[in-house]
PDB file of C-alpha atoms in Angstrom:
ATOM      1  CA  MET P  16       0.197  -0.191   0.033  1.00 43.00           C
ATOM      2  CA  ASN P  17       0.878   3.693  -0.824  1.00 45.00           C
ATOM      3  CA  LYS P  18       3.062   5.139   2.742  1.00 49.00           C
ATOM      4  CA  LYS P  19       0.582   8.186   1.553  1.00 59.00           C
ATOM      5  CA  VAL P  20      -2.734   6.798   1.448  1.00 73.00           C
ATOM      6  CA  LYS P  21      -4.931   7.876   4.566  1.00 84.00           C
ATOM      7  CA  VAL P  22      -5.911   4.159   6.410  1.00 93.00           C
ATOM      8  CA  ASN P  23      -8.842   4.351   9.445  1.00 95.00           C
ATOM      9  CA  ALA P  24      -9.975   2.339  11.801  1.00 98.00           C
ATOM     10  CA  SER P  25     -12.805   2.007  14.362  1.00 98.00           C
ATOM     11  CA  ILE P  26     -12.696   0.675  17.702  1.00 98.00           C
ATOM     12  CA  LEU P  27     -15.903  -1.139  19.847  1.00 98.00           C
ATOM     13  CA  ILE P  28     -16.482  -1.208  23.110  1.00 98.00           C
ATOM     14  CA  ILE P  29     -18.149  -4.454  23.680  1.00 97.00           C
ATOM     15  CA  GLY P  30     -19.589  -5.318  27.644  1.00 95.00           C
ATOM     16  CA  ASN P  31     -22.553  -3.858  29.937  1.00 95.00           C
ATOM     17  CA  GLU P  32     -19.436  -3.782  32.647  1.00 94.00           C
ATOM     18  CA  ILE P  33     -18.075  -1.197  30.571  1.00 95.00           C
ATOM     19  CA  LEU P  34     -21.400   1.051  30.380  1.00 95.00           C
ATOM     20  CA  SER P  35     -22.237   0.295  33.923  1.00 94.00           C
ATOM     21  CA  GLY P  36     -19.426   2.070  34.941  1.00 94.00           C
ATOM     22  CA  ARG P  37     -17.880  -1.321  37.358  1.00 92.00           C
ATOM     23  CA  THR P  38     -14.910  -1.517  34.715  1.00 93.00           C
ATOM     24  CA  GLN P  39     -12.786   1.312  32.990  1.00 93.00           C
ATOM     25  CA  ASP P  40     -11.973   1.445  29.758  1.00 96.00           C
ATOM     26  CA  THR P  41      -8.356   1.042  28.993  1.00 96.00           C
ATOM     27  CA  ASN P  42      -8.497  -0.587  25.358  1.00 97.00           C
ATOM     28  CA  THR P  43      -9.193   1.951  23.767  1.00 97.00           C
ATOM     29  CA  SER P  44      -6.514   3.856  24.230  1.00 96.00           C
ATOM     30  CA  THR P  45      -3.974   0.839  23.938  1.00 97.00           C
ATOM     31  CA  LEU P  46      -4.971   0.793  20.943  1.00 97.00           C
ATOM     32  CA  ALA P  47      -5.186   3.651  19.291  1.00 95.00           C
ATOM     33  CA  ILE P  48      -1.485   4.303  20.395  1.00 93.00           C
ATOM     34  CA  TRP P  49      -0.523   1.534  18.912  1.00 94.00           C
ATOM     35  CA  LEU P  50      -2.626   2.003  15.474  1.00 95.00           C
ATOM     36  CA  ASN P  51      -1.246   5.372  15.259  1.00 91.00           C
ATOM     37  CA  SER P  52       1.678   3.743  15.360  1.00 90.00           C
ATOM     38  CA  ILE P  53       1.657   1.902  12.278  1.00 91.00           C
ATOM     39  CA  GLY P  54       0.339   4.357  10.692  1.00 91.00           C
ATOM     40  CA  VAL P  55      -3.568   3.633  11.030  1.00 94.00           C
ATOM     41  CA  ASN P  56      -5.611   7.096  12.333  1.00 93.00           C
ATOM     42  CA  VAL P  57      -8.689   6.057  15.175  1.00 96.00           C
ATOM     43  CA  SER P  58     -11.256   7.969  13.864  1.00 96.00           C
ATOM     44  CA  GLU P  59     -13.711   6.371  15.857  1.00 98.00           C
ATOM     45  CA  VAL P  60     -14.976   4.801  19.615  1.00 98.00           C
ATOM     46  CA  ARG P  61     -18.556   3.274  20.827  1.00 98.00           C
ATOM     47  CA  VAL P  62     -19.374   1.626  23.745  1.00 98.00           C
ATOM     48  CA  ILE P  63     -22.389  -0.738  23.316  1.00 98.00           C
ATOM     49  CA  PRO P  64     -24.360  -3.225  25.865  1.00 97.00           C
ATOM     50  CA  ASP P  65     -23.945  -7.460  25.393  1.00 96.00           C
ATOM     51  CA  ILE P  66     -26.885  -7.628  22.433  1.00 97.00           C
ATOM     52  CA  GLU P  67     -26.879  -9.695  19.572  1.00 97.00           C
ATOM     53  CA  GLU P  68     -28.914  -7.248  17.514  1.00 98.00           C
ATOM     54  CA  ILE P  69     -26.641  -3.737  18.743  1.00 98.00           C
ATOM     55  CA  ILE P  70     -23.704  -5.870  17.974  1.00 98.00           C
ATOM     56  CA  VAL P  71     -24.670  -6.529  14.212  1.00 98.00           C
ATOM     57  CA  GLU P  72     -25.788  -3.697  13.663  1.00 98.00           C
ATOM     58  CA  THR P  73     -23.098  -1.743  15.177  1.00 98.00           C
ATOM     59  CA  LEU P  74     -20.408  -4.069  13.521  1.00 98.00           C
ATOM     60  CA  ASN P  75     -22.509  -3.759   9.098  1.00 98.00           C
ATOM     61  CA  LEU P  76     -21.911  -0.428  10.159  1.00 98.00           C
ATOM     62  CA  LEU P  77     -19.040   0.711  11.212  1.00 98.00           C
ATOM     63  CA  ARG P  78     -17.071  -2.509   8.622  1.00 98.00           C
ATOM     64  CA  SER P  79     -18.919  -0.690   5.868  1.00 98.00           C
ATOM     65  CA  ASN P  80     -17.504   2.408   6.809  1.00 97.00           C
ATOM     66  CA  TYR P  81     -13.486   1.945   8.417  1.00 98.00           C
ATOM     67  CA  ASP P  82     -10.393  -0.047   6.638  1.00 97.00           C
ATOM     68  CA  TYR P  83     -10.404  -1.592  10.127  1.00 98.00           C
ATOM     69  CA  VAL P  84     -12.857  -2.176  12.422  1.00 98.00           C
ATOM     70  CA  PHE P  85     -11.092  -3.383  16.334  1.00 98.00           C
ATOM     71  CA  THR P  86     -13.682  -5.211  19.187  1.00 98.00           C
ATOM     72  CA  THR P  87     -13.027  -5.899  22.547  1.00 97.00           C
ATOM     73  CA  GLY P  88     -14.640  -8.239  24.679  1.00 96.00           C
ATOM     74  CA  GLY P  89     -17.247 -10.742  24.738  1.00 95.00           C
ATOM     75  CA  ILE P  90     -14.677 -13.336  23.818  1.00 95.00           C
ATOM     76  CA  GLY P  91     -14.624 -16.001  26.851  1.00 92.00           C
ATOM     77  CA  PRO P  92     -16.710 -18.440  28.002  1.00 92.00           C
ATOM     78  CA  THR P  93     -19.728 -17.344  29.644  1.00 91.00           C
ATOM     79  CA  HIS P  94     -23.516 -16.553  28.868  1.00 90.00           C
ATOM     80  CA  ASP P  95     -22.942 -13.069  28.193  1.00 91.00           C
ATOM     81  CA  ASP P  96     -20.361 -14.011  25.878  1.00 94.00           C
ATOM     82  CA  ILE P  97     -21.425 -13.133  22.227  1.00 97.00           C
ATOM     83  CA  THR P  98     -19.584 -11.071  21.178  1.00 97.00           C
ATOM     84  CA  ALA P  99     -17.670 -14.534  18.051  1.00 97.00           C
ATOM     85  CA  GLN P 100     -21.634 -15.037  16.982  1.00 97.00           C
ATOM     86  CA  SER P 101     -22.635 -12.279  16.477  1.00 98.00           C
ATOM     87  CA  VAL P 102     -19.965 -11.631  14.024  1.00 98.00           C
ATOM     88  CA  SER P 103     -21.232 -14.355  12.133  1.00 98.00           C
ATOM     89  CA  LYS P 104     -24.469 -13.383  12.017  1.00 98.00           C
ATOM     90  CA  ALA P 105     -23.174  -9.372  10.319  1.00 98.00           C
ATOM     91  CA  PHE P 106     -21.200 -11.969   7.424  1.00 98.00           C
ATOM     92  CA  GLY P 107     -23.756 -13.926   7.445  1.00 98.00           C
ATOM     93  CA  ILE P 108     -21.893 -16.813   7.996  1.00 97.00           C
ATOM     94  CA  LYS P 109     -21.388 -20.221  10.253  1.00 98.00           C
ATOM     95  CA  TYR P 110     -21.017 -19.953  13.763  1.00 98.00           C
ATOM     96  CA  GLN P 111     -19.215 -23.229  14.710  1.00 97.00           C
ATOM     97  CA  ILE P 112     -16.746 -24.559  16.512  1.00 97.00           C
ATOM     98  CA  HIS P 113     -12.726 -23.966  14.682  1.00 97.00           C
ATOM     99  CA  LYS P 114     -11.468 -27.388  14.885  1.00 96.00           C
ATOM    100  CA  GLU P 115      -8.358 -24.777  14.913  1.00 96.00           C
ATOM    101  CA  ALA P 116      -8.967 -22.886  17.720  1.00 96.00           C
ATOM    102  CA  PHE P 117     -10.437 -26.501  19.223  1.00 96.00           C
ATOM    103  CA  LYS P 118      -6.791 -28.382  19.538  1.00 96.00           C
ATOM    104  CA  ILE P 119      -4.938 -24.379  21.266  1.00 96.00           C
ATOM    105  CA  LEU P 120      -7.430 -24.673  23.987  1.00 95.00           C
ATOM    106  CA  GLU P 121      -7.074 -28.805  24.517  1.00 95.00           C
ATOM    107  CA  ALA P 122      -3.509 -28.664  24.546  1.00 94.00           C
ATOM    108  CA  TYR P 123      -4.028 -25.609  26.715  1.00 93.00           C
ATOM    109  CA  TYR P 124      -5.652 -27.607  29.945  1.00 93.00           C
ATOM    110  CA  GLN P 125      -5.653 -29.884  31.441  1.00 92.00           C
ATOM    111  CA  PRO P 126      -6.942 -33.312  31.383  1.00 90.00           C
ATOM    112  CA  GLY P 127     -10.493 -32.418  32.666  1.00 91.00           C
ATOM    113  CA  GLU P 128     -10.601 -28.652  32.859  1.00 93.00           C
ATOM    114  CA  PHE P 129     -11.555 -28.208  29.515  1.00 94.00           C
ATOM    115  CA  ASN P 130     -15.099 -28.037  29.977  1.00 94.00           C
ATOM    116  CA  GLU P 131     -18.051 -27.160  28.579  1.00 92.00           C
ATOM    117  CA  GLY P 132     -17.896 -23.591  29.037  1.00 90.00           C
ATOM    118  CA  ARG P 133     -14.123 -23.551  28.235  1.00 94.00           C
ATOM    119  CA  GLN P 134     -14.781 -25.374  24.700  1.00 95.00           C
ATOM    120  CA  LYS P 135     -17.526 -21.989  24.329  1.00 95.00           C
ATOM    121  CA  MET P 136     -14.690 -20.458  23.136  1.00 96.00           C
ATOM    122  CA  ALA P 137     -13.910 -22.322  20.471  1.00 96.00           C
ATOM    123  CA  TRP P 138     -16.937 -21.808  18.949  1.00 97.00           C
ATOM    124  CA  LEU P 139     -16.174 -19.031  15.708  1.00 98.00           C
ATOM    125  CA  PRO P 140     -17.314 -17.188  12.764  1.00 98.00           C
ATOM    126  CA  GLU P 141     -16.393 -19.835   9.435  1.00 97.00           C
ATOM    127  CA  ASN P 142     -13.096 -20.253   9.011  1.00 95.00           C
ATOM    128  CA  ALA P 143     -12.044 -17.329  10.858  1.00 97.00           C
ATOM    129  CA  LYS P 144      -8.082 -16.501  11.129  1.00 97.00           C
ATOM    130  CA  LEU P 145      -7.046 -17.012  14.797  1.00 97.00           C
ATOM    131  CA  ILE P 146      -5.584 -14.293  16.699  1.00 96.00           C
ATOM    132  CA  LEU P 147      -2.922 -15.897  18.482  1.00 94.00           C
ATOM    133  CA  ASN P 148      -2.734 -15.771  22.726  1.00 94.00           C
ATOM    134  CA  PRO P 149       0.318 -15.815  24.761  1.00 92.00           C
ATOM    135  CA  THR P 150      -1.143 -14.988  27.225  1.00 92.00           C
ATOM    136  CA  SER P 151      -4.734 -17.232  28.403  1.00 89.00           C
ATOM    137  CA  GLY P 152      -3.924 -19.257  25.412  1.00 87.00           C
ATOM    138  CA  ALA P 153      -8.337 -18.896  24.248  1.00 93.00           C
ATOM    139  CA  PRO P 154      -7.404 -17.318  20.698  1.00 96.00           C
ATOM    140  CA  GLY P 155      -8.649 -13.732  19.211  1.00 97.00           C
ATOM    141  CA  PHE P 156     -10.404 -14.048  15.858  1.00 98.00           C
ATOM    142  CA  ASN P 157     -10.649 -11.881  12.044  1.00 98.00           C
ATOM    143  CA  VAL P 158     -12.700 -11.853   9.721  1.00 98.00           C
ATOM    144  CA  LYS P 159     -12.370  -9.878   6.638  1.00 97.00           C
ATOM    145  CA  ASN P 160     -11.627  -6.220   7.909  1.00 97.00           C
ATOM    146  CA  VAL P 161     -12.683  -7.145  11.830  1.00 98.00           C
ATOM    147  CA  PHE P 162     -10.559  -8.123  14.593  1.00 98.00           C
ATOM    148  CA  SER P 163     -11.984  -9.522  18.016  1.00 98.00           C
ATOM    149  CA  LEU P 164     -10.034  -9.080  20.644  1.00 97.00           C
ATOM    150  CA  PRO P 165     -10.674  -9.790  24.225  1.00 96.00           C
ATOM    151  CA  GLY P 166     -11.108  -7.214  27.178  1.00 95.00           C
ATOM    152  CA  VAL P 167      -9.107  -7.328  29.173  1.00 95.00           C
ATOM    153  CA  PRO P 168      -6.645  -5.257  29.019  1.00 96.00           C
ATOM    154  CA  SER P 169      -3.400  -6.707  29.854  1.00 95.00           C
ATOM    155  CA  ILE P 170      -4.511 -10.502  27.666  1.00 96.00           C
ATOM    156  CA  LEU P 171      -5.614  -7.383  25.028  1.00 97.00           C
ATOM    157  CA  LYS P 172      -2.370  -6.173  25.273  1.00 96.00           C
ATOM    158  CA  SER P 173      -0.032  -9.544  24.966  1.00 95.00           C
ATOM    159  CA  MET P 174      -1.857 -10.257  21.344  1.00 96.00           C
ATOM    160  CA  LEU P 175      -0.768  -6.222  19.304  1.00 95.00           C
ATOM    161  CA  GLY P 176       2.389  -7.860  18.203  1.00 90.00           C
ATOM    162  CA  GLY P 177       0.829 -11.049  16.722  1.00 89.00           C
ATOM    163  CA  LEU P 178      -1.087  -8.990  14.616  1.00 92.00           C
ATOM    164  CA  THR P 179       2.068  -5.910  13.222  1.00 82.00           C
ATOM    165  CA  ASN P 180       2.059  -9.114   9.348  1.00 85.00           C
ATOM    166  CA  SER P 181      -1.675  -8.682   9.374  1.00 91.00           C
ATOM    167  CA  ILE P 182      -2.698  -4.616   9.356  1.00 92.00           C
ATOM    168  CA  VAL P 183      -1.324  -2.215   6.259  1.00 89.00           C
ATOM    169  CA  GLY P 184      -1.681   0.866   7.462  1.00 87.00           C
ATOM    170  CA  GLY P 185      -0.361   4.096   5.655  1.00 83.00           C
ATOM    171  CA  GLN P 186       2.838   6.760   7.356  1.00 81.00           C
ATOM    172  CA  PRO P 187       3.201   6.508  10.828  1.00 83.00           C
ATOM    173  CA  ILE P 188       0.949   9.132  12.813  1.00 84.00           C
ATOM    174  CA  LYS P 189       3.966  11.365  14.322  1.00 88.00           C
ATOM    175  CA  SER P 190       3.226  13.828  17.733  1.00 90.00           C
ATOM    176  CA  LEU P 191       4.610  16.541  20.327  1.00 93.00           C
ATOM    177  CA  THR P 192       3.047  17.770  22.899  1.00 95.00           C
ATOM    178  CA  ILE P 193       4.065  20.978  24.615  1.00 95.00           C
ATOM    179  CA  SER P 194       3.038  21.869  27.682  1.00 93.00           C
ATOM    180  CA  LEU P 195       2.513  25.410  29.415  1.00 94.00           C
ATOM    181  CA  LYS P 196       1.290  27.157  32.052  1.00 92.00           C
ATOM    182  CA  THR P 197      -1.646  29.164  30.776  1.00 94.00           C
ATOM    183  CA  VAL P 198      -5.828  28.673  30.713  1.00 93.00           C
ATOM    184  CA  GLU P 199      -6.950  27.855  27.293  1.00 94.00           C
ATOM    185  CA  SER P 200      -8.781  31.711  27.804  1.00 93.00           C
ATOM    186  CA  GLU P 201      -5.180  32.688  27.041  1.00 94.00           C
ATOM    187  CA  ILE P 202      -3.767  31.199  23.907  1.00 96.00           C
ATOM    188  CA  ALA P 203      -6.943  30.169  21.893  1.00 95.00           C
ATOM    189  CA  ASN P 204      -6.523  33.003  19.403  1.00 95.00           C
ATOM    190  CA  SER P 205      -3.459  32.594  18.243  1.00 96.00           C
ATOM    191  CA  LEU P 206      -3.775  29.010  18.826  1.00 96.00           C
ATOM    192  CA  THR P 207      -6.660  29.461  16.505  1.00 96.00           C
ATOM    193  CA  LYS P 208      -4.605  30.982  13.894  1.00 96.00           C
ATOM    194  CA  VAL P 209      -1.500  28.703  14.171  1.00 97.00           C
ATOM    195  CA  GLN P 210      -4.850  25.580  13.242  1.00 96.00           C
ATOM    196  CA  ASN P 211      -5.848  27.815  10.493  1.00 96.00           C
ATOM    197  CA  ASP P 212      -2.693  27.968   8.512  1.00 96.00           C
ATOM    198  CA  ASN P 213      -1.764  24.476   9.348  1.00 96.00           C
ATOM    199  CA  GLN P 214      -4.979  22.398   8.735  1.00 94.00           C
ATOM    200  CA  ASP P 215      -3.456  19.344   7.374  1.00 92.00           C
ATOM    201  CA  VAL P 216      -2.166  19.116  11.490  1.00 95.00           C
ATOM    202  CA  GLU P 217      -4.262  18.411  14.034  1.00 93.00           C
ATOM    203  CA  ILE P 218      -3.634  20.500  16.850  1.00 96.00           C
ATOM    204  CA  GLY P 219      -5.500  20.741  20.316  1.00 94.00           C
ATOM    205  CA  SER P 220      -5.782  21.559  23.172  1.00 93.00           C
ATOM    206  CA  TYR P 221      -6.571  20.320  26.684  1.00 92.00           C
ATOM    207  CA  PRO P 222      -6.320  21.371  30.295  1.00 92.00           C
ATOM    208  CA  PHE P 223      -4.413  19.550  33.243  1.00 89.00           C
ATOM    209  CA  PHE P 224      -4.505  19.645  36.869  1.00 86.00           C
ATOM    210  CA  HIS P 225      -1.707  17.403  37.906  1.00 77.00           C
ATOM    211  CA  ALA P 226       0.892  18.254  41.360  1.00 71.00           C
ATOM    212  CA  GLY P 227      -0.778  21.304  41.679  1.00 76.00           C
ATOM    213  CA  LYS P 228       0.030  22.823  38.551  1.00 76.00           C
ATOM    214  CA  LEU P 229      -2.358  23.815  36.291  1.00 87.00           C
ATOM    215  CA  GLY P 230      -2.497  24.142  32.669  1.00 92.00           C
ATOM    216  CA  VAL P 231      -2.339  23.464  29.339  1.00 94.00           C
ATOM    217  CA  SER P 232      -1.252  20.927  26.922  1.00 94.00           C
ATOM    218  CA  ILE P 233      -0.881  21.633  23.028  1.00 95.00           C
ATOM    219  CA  VAL P 234      -0.406  18.575  20.945  1.00 95.00           C
ATOM    220  CA  ILE P 235       0.166  18.261  17.708  1.00 96.00           C
ATOM    221  CA  ARG P 236       0.412  15.680  15.727  1.00 91.00           C
ATOM    222  CA  SER P 237       0.528  14.643  11.361  1.00 90.00           C
ATOM    223  CA  GLU P 238       2.474  11.610   9.489  1.00 86.00           C
ATOM    224  CA  ASP P 239       5.444  15.673   8.553  1.00 91.00           C
ATOM    225  CA  GLN P 240       7.591  15.730  10.789  1.00 94.00           C
ATOM    226  CA  ASN P 241       8.293  19.411   9.497  1.00 95.00           C
ATOM    227  CA  LYS P 242       4.883  19.988   9.471  1.00 96.00           C
ATOM    228  CA  ILE P 243       4.905  19.197  13.397  1.00 96.00           C
ATOM    229  CA  ASP P 244       8.396  21.100  14.198  1.00 96.00           C
ATOM    230  CA  ASN P 245       6.781  24.071  11.884  1.00 96.00           C
ATOM    231  CA  CYS P 246       4.188  24.399  14.075  1.00 96.00           C
ATOM    232  CA  ASN P 247       5.887  23.803  16.355  1.00 96.00           C
ATOM    233  CA  SER P 248       8.170  27.283  16.002  1.00 97.00           C
ATOM    234  CA  GLN P 249       4.960  28.897  15.539  1.00 96.00           C
ATOM    235  CA  ILE P 250       3.715  28.300  19.028  1.00 97.00           C
ATOM    236  CA  LEU P 251       6.528  28.593  20.776  1.00 96.00           C
ATOM    237  CA  LYS P 252       6.425  32.160  19.275  1.00 96.00           C
ATOM    238  CA  PHE P 253       3.957  32.910  20.447  1.00 96.00           C
ATOM    239  CA  VAL P 254       3.375  31.652  23.848  1.00 95.00           C
ATOM    240  CA  ASN P 255       7.363  33.484  24.572  1.00 94.00           C
ATOM    241  CA  GLU P 256       5.758  36.249  23.333  1.00 95.00           C
ATOM    242  CA  LYS P 257       2.815  36.582  25.833  1.00 94.00           C
ATOM    243  CA  LYS P 258       5.374  35.246  28.321  1.00 94.00           C
ATOM    244  CA  ILE P 259       3.996  32.250  28.846  1.00 94.00           C
ATOM    245  CA  LYS P 260       5.788  29.191  30.571  1.00 92.00           C
ATOM    246  CA  VAL P 261       6.730  26.218  29.052  1.00 93.00           C
ATOM    247  CA  VAL P 262       6.328  23.838  32.063  1.00 89.00           C
ATOM    248  CA  ASP P 263       7.226  19.573  32.660  1.00 73.00           C
ATOM    249  CA  ARG P 264       4.174  17.674  32.962  1.00 55.00           C
TER     250      ARG P 264
END
């Protein structure tokens, strides 16, 4: 793929535990950072419940609008783990025992431990490609442009290395952060001018309060390091003119 081609992705977080607030989502950050590093821009994130109809409808919308869709959650052994069957329904393919996944799981567990609940994790969309799991055995899976990963953050993170050759990205997205001891209203007009003069660069401002420090972090993102450097110079110019202190968070 031409490195100048824009490649995008969406993330679909599946799980009532996220919506209820009982579990905090960290997978979005993990996936977004990793995808940016290989040149895939995350354009949308959705969080939905463990309801088949909603999963199927949302998945079909996202997979038609983005180059890649990453789902997290719902591929375990319990009754509410319905991602695999929902993906099967979305693509109109059979939901059945995946022989390779069954063998992996059977070998992972001690004799007598591979019970009916754990065997459920071997039920996948027909001909799905496996995403190997070096942490807990149970594989994720891939159907066309949809990649389904577990919801447990440490397990998900351990599986990303095995996906590198499956994802074709564009130019890696670089970023630079400038943290200032100021408030957004003080820099709003000047920052808007920089953004207007550099419309192909993403510039965001984010207030923070950390270790007793009140300030604003300006984040510059682009595929082109020269454009980042140019924006950085323009921002530091008005920062110096306004005598605003650059701080180390």
